[in-house]
XYZ file of C-alpha atoms in Angstrom:
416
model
C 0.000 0.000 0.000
C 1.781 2.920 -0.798
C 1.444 5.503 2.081
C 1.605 9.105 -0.266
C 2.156 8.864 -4.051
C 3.632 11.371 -5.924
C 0.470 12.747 -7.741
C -1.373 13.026 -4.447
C 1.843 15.314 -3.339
C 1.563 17.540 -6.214
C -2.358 17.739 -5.665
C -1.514 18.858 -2.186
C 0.492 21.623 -3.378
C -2.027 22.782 -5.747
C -4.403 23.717 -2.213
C -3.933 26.168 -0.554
C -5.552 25.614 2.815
C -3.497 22.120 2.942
C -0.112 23.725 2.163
C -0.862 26.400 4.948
C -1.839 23.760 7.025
C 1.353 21.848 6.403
C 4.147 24.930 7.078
C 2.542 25.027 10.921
C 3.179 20.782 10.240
C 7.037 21.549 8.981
C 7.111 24.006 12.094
C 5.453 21.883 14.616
C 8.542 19.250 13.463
C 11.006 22.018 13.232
C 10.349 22.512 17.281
C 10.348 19.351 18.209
C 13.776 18.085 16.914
C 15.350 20.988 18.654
C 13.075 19.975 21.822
C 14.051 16.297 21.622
C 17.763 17.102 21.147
C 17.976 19.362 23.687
C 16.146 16.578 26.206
C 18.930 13.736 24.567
C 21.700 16.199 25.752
C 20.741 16.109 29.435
C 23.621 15.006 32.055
C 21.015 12.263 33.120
C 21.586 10.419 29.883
C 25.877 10.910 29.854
C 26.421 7.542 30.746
C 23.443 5.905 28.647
C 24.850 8.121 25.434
C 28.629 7.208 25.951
C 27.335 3.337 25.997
C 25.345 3.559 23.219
C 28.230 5.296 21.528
C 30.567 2.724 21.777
C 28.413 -0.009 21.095
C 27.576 1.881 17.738
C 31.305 2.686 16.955
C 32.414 -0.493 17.353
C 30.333 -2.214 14.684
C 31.575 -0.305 12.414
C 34.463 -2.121 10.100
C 37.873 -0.474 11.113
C 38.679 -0.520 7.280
C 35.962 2.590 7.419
C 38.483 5.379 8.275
C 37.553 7.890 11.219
C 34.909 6.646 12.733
C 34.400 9.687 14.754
C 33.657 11.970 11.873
C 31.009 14.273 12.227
C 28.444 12.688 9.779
C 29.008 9.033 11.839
C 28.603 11.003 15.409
C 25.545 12.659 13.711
C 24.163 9.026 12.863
C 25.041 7.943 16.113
C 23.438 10.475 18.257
C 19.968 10.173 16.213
C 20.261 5.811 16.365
C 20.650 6.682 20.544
C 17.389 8.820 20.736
C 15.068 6.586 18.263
C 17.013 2.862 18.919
C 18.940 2.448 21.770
C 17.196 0.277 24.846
C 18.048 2.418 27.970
C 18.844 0.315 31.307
C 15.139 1.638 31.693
C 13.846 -0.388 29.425
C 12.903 2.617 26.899
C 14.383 4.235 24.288
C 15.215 8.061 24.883
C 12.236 9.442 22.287
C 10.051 6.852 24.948
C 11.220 8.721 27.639
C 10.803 12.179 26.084
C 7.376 11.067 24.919
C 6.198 10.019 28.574
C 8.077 13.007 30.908
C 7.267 16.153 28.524
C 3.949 18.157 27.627
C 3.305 18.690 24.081
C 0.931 20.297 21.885
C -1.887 18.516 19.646
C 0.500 18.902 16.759
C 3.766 17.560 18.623
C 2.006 14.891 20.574
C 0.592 13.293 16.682
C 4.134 13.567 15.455
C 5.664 11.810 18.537
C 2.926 8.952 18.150
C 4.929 8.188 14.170
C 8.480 9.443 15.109
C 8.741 6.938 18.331
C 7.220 3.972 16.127
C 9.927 5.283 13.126
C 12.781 2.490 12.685
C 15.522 2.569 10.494
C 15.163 0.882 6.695
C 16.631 0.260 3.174
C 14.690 1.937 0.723
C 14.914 1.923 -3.024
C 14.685 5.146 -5.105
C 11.645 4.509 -7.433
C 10.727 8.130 -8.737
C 13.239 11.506 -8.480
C 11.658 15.022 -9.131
C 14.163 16.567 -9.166
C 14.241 19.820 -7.260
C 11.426 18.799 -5.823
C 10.864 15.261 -3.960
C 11.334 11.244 -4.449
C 9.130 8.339 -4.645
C 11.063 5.377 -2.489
C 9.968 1.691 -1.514
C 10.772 0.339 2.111
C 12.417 -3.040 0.871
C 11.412 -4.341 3.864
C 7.970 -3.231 4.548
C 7.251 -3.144 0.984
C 5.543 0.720 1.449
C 6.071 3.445 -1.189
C 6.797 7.184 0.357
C 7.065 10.500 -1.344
C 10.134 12.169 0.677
C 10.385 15.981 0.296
C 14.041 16.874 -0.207
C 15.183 18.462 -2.879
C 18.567 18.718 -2.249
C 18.708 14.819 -1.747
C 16.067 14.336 -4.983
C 19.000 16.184 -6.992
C 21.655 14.191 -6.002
C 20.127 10.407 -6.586
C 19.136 8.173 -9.358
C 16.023 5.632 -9.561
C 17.678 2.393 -8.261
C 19.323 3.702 -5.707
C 19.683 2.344 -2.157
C 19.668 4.524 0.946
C 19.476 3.734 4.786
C 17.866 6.063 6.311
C 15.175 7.048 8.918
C 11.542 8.525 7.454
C 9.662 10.317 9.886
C 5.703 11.295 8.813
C 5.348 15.589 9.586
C 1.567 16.092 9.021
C 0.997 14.622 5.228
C 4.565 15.143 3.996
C 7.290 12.452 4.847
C 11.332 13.759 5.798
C 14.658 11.895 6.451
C 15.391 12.325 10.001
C 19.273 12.988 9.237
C 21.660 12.718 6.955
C 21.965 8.688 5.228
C 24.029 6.248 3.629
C 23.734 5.210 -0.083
C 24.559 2.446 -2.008
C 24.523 1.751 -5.902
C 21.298 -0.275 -6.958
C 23.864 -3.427 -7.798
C 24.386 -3.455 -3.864
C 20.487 -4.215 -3.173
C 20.712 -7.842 -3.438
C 23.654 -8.676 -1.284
C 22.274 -6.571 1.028
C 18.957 -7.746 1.582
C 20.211 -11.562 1.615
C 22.456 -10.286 4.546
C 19.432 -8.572 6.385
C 17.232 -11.543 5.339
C 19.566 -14.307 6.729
C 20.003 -12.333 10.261
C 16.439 -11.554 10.379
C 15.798 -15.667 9.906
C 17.986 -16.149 13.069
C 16.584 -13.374 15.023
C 13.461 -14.332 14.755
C 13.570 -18.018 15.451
C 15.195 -17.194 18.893
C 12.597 -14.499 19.493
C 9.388 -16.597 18.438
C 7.042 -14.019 18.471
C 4.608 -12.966 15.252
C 6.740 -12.338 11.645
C 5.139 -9.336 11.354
C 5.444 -8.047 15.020
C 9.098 -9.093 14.976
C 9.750 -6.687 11.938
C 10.015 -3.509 14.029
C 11.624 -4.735 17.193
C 14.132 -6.311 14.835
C 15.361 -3.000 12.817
C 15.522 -1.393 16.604
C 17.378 -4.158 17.872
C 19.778 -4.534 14.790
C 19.687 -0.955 13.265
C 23.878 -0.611 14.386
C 24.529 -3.546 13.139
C 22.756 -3.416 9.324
C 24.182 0.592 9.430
C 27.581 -1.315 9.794
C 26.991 -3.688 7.212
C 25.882 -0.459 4.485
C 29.307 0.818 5.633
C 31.173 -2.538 4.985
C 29.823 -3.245 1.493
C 30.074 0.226 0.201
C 33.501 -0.129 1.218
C 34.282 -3.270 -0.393
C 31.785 -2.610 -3.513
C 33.314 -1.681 -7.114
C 31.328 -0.248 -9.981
C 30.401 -2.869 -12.915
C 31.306 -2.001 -16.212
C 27.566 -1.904 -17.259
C 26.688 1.019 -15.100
C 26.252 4.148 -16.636
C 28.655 6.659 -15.217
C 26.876 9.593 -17.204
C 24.044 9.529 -14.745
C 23.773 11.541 -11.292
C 25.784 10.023 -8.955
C 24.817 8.779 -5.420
C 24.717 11.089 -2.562
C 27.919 8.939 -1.258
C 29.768 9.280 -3.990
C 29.260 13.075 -4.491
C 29.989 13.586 -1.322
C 33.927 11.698 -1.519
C 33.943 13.727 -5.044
C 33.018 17.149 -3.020
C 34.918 16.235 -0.387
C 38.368 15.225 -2.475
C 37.979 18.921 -4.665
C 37.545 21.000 -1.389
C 41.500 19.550 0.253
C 42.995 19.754 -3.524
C 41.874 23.524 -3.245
C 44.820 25.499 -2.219
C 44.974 28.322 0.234
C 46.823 31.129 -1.024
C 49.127 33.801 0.635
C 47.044 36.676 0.564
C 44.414 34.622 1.892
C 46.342 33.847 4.975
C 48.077 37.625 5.155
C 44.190 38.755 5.615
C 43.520 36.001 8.035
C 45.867 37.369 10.550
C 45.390 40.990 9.682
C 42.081 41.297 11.602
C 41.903 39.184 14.708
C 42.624 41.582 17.702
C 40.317 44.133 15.732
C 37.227 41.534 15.582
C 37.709 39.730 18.744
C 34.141 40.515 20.540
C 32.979 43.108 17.885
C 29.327 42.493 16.459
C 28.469 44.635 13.500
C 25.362 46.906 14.065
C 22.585 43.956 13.999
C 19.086 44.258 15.862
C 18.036 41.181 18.056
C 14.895 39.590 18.714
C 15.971 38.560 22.245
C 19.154 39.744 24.211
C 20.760 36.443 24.094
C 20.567 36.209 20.549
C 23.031 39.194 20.264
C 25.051 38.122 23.192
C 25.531 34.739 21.226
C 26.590 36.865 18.512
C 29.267 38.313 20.797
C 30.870 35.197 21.670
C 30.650 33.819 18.232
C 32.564 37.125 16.824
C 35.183 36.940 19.857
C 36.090 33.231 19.349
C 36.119 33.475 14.981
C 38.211 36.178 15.634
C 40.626 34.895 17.517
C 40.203 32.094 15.265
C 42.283 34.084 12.388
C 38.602 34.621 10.506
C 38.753 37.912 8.621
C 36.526 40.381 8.842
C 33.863 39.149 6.086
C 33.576 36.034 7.271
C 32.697 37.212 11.087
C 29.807 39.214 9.364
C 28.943 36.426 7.161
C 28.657 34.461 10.269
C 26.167 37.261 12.256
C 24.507 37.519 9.157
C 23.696 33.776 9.285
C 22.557 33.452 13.276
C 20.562 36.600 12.673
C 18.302 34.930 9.909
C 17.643 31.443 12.055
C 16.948 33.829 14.621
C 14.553 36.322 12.625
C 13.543 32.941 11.581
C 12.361 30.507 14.708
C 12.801 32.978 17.438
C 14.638 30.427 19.505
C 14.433 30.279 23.518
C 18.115 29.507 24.678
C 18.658 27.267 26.914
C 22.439 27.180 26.531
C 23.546 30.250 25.133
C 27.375 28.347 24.287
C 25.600 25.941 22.774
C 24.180 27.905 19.940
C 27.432 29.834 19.847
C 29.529 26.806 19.406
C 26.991 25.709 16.739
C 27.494 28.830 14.568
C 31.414 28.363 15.006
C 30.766 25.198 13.622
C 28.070 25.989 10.818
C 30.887 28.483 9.461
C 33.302 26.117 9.193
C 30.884 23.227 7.894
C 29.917 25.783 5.241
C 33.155 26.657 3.979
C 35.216 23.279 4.194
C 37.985 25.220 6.078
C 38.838 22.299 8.374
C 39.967 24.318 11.039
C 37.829 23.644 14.332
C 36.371 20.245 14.617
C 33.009 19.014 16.758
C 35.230 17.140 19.305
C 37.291 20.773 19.588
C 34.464 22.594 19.570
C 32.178 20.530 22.673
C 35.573 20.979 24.364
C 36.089 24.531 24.068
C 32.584 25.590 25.142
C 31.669 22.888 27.656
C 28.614 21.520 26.008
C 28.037 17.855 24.157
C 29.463 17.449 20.568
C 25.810 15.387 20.369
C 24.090 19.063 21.207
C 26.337 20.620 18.612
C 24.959 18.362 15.826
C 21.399 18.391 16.551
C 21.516 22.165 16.626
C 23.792 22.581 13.607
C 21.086 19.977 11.634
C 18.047 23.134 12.663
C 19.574 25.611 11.429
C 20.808 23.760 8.244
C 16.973 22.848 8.093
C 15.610 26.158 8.379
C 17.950 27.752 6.117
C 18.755 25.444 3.552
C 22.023 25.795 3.718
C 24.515 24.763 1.007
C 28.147 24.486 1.192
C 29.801 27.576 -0.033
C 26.161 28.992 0.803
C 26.462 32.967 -1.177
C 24.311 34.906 1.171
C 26.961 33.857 4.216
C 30.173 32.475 2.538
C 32.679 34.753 1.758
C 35.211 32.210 -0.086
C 35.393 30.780 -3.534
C 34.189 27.905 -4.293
C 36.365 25.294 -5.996
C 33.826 23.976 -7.967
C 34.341 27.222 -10.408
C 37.122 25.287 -12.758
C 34.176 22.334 -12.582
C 31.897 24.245 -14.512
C 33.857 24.123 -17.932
C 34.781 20.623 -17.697
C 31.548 18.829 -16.165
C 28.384 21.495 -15.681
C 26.016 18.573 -14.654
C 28.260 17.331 -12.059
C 29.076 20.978 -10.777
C 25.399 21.905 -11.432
C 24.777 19.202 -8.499
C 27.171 19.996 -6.673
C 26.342 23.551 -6.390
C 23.079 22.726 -4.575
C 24.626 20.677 -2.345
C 22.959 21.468 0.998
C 24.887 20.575 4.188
């Protein structure tokens, strides 16, 4: 049964009392991710989250690299809220479900997000710009996913592992996936298929019942096993290399262009010029709230000491003042946000310089906090790498353009 169809989307759009309806939905979700991370970043849950952590971590094939990147941590943090059996008994979005009070909107959202589990889907349909049709290979459901920055950057056939969460009629990825090229399916699937056989004998409960307590108990594991064969995987000769490539492979191809891009000198003589001048200095920006400008303070002093230039301080401010202008957020933890705008900056711009790890050191707040925060903002602005209303550097794909302008067409829309 296919739970929202393409044409039904694209009805939807065409009313406007259900799109209204469905921007308070996207809001309603909006609030509730940053309420739900900020109830995952508690000191109660320390010990449960550095568990979980290593648990996760270590199935992961050592062959991967550094598995403490940011886009693994980010994986990990959201497979602790929805997956993770506390010594409780619950999972953390259980928890946050049961010791919270929510509005009509939040508390329908939280009835689908805490039944969500982890699944391979195939990609079916791409509009791009727009949305994708995919098939739960598991559940056998077809969803219509609004993303467009993902819908650009996949073909049909394509298999992702990822988390869909239902906000009012629309359906979203929770966080960022993993995707594989449609040749993977198989392999995959008899691997899931074979472990699911063993799971279930020793649980001996309903097939159909067992489906969902399965992909919670075993969601590390088969995010491991992604890992593992896109690792080991190479490309057939058959497959046609003109097409758009997976977000996994644009993403090595992005990432291998951005450290071949060199820094130059006067780059670095204007990096140093500045940073006694801008340490603490704000440029003349009106605040909704008095924390938002004080977070603007701290961000300015610390990018300044940083060695950012002038530009890129404003193009930072410039960047917390439209979330802000935006959602209005309450603050719980005014470092937080600031270390989350330190690291938006330097997400944005590939510079490398301050990590997550660095970061949740420097400011004394969770690198888990960090993430979930920097994923809001990147929500509610669409932010793109080398984004040109904050960014102040070049982007590399510029010598791209002559020699591949579908690939750097892509790639220019690539949202963080």
């Amino acid at each position: 049964m296919k739970k929202n169809s393409a044409k039904t989307q694209q009805n939807q759009g065409s009313s406007k009392i259900i799109y209204l309806d469905q921007i308070r939905w996207r809001k309603a979700g909006q609030l509730l991710r940053r309420k739900l991370g900020e109830f995952a970043d508690r000191t109660a849950f320390f010990d449960e989250a550095a568990k979980a952590q290593e648990i996760y971590l270590d199935s992961i094939a050592s062959g991967y690299g550094d598995r403490e990147d940011d886009f693994t941590m980010e994986r990990c943090f959201e497979w602790f809220i929805f997956d993770y059996v506390m010594s409780g008994g619950r999972t953390l979005i259980e928890d946050f479900k049961e010791n919270q009070i929510f509005s009509e909107m939040e508390q329908q959202l939280l009835a689908n997000w805490s039944a969500a589990r982890i699944s391979v889907y195939e990609v079916i349909h791409v509009f791009p710009g727009k949305c994708m049709v995919i098939k739960d290979l598991m559940h056998r459901n077809e969803f219509t996913v609004q993303d467009p920055s993902v819908a650009d950057l996949v073909e049909v056939g394509t298999v992702l592992l990822m988390r869909v969460l239902k906000v009012g009629d629309e359906y979203e990825f929770s966080t960022s996936g993993l995707a594989l090229p449609g040749f993977c399916k198989l392999p995959l699937m008899k691997k899931i298929q074979d472990d699911f056989t063993r799971y279930h004998r020793r649980k001996g409960i309903p097939h159909r019942e067992v489906w969902q307590q399965y992909l919670r108990d075993r969601a590390h594991k088969i995010n491991g096993w992604v890992m593992e064969i896109g690792i080991n995987a190479s490309m057939p000769r058959s497959v046609d290399t003109g097409k758009t490539p997976s977000r996994a492979i644009i993403r090595n191809i992005w990432d291998k262009r951005i450290k071949d891009q060199p820094t130059t000198a006067v780059d670095q003589k204007i990096t140093n010029a500045f940073p006694e001048d801008l340490a603490g200095r704000v440029p003349d920006f009106e605040w909704l709230q008095p924390a938002h400008g004080r977070v603007a303070g701290t961000v300015s002093e610390y990018l300044g000491k940083a060695g950012y230039d002038r530009k890129q301080v404003e193009g930072a401010i410039r960047l917390w003042q439209d979330y802000c202008r935006l959602i209005n957020p309450k603050l719980r933890k005014e470092s937080v946000w600031a270390a989350t705008v330190v690291y938006a900056v330097d997400r944005m711009e590939f510079s490398g310089i301050i990590s997550q790890q660095e970061l949740a050191r420097s400011f004394g707040v969770s690198a888990s906090t960090i993430s979930g925060n920097f994923r809001a903002i990147c929500d509610a602005l669409g932010l793109m790498a080398y984004d040109r209303r904050y960014s102040t550097r070049k982007s590399p794909l510029e010598g791209l353009v002559e020699s591949n302008p579908f690939l750097a067409s892509i790639l220019e829309n690539f949202r963080l």
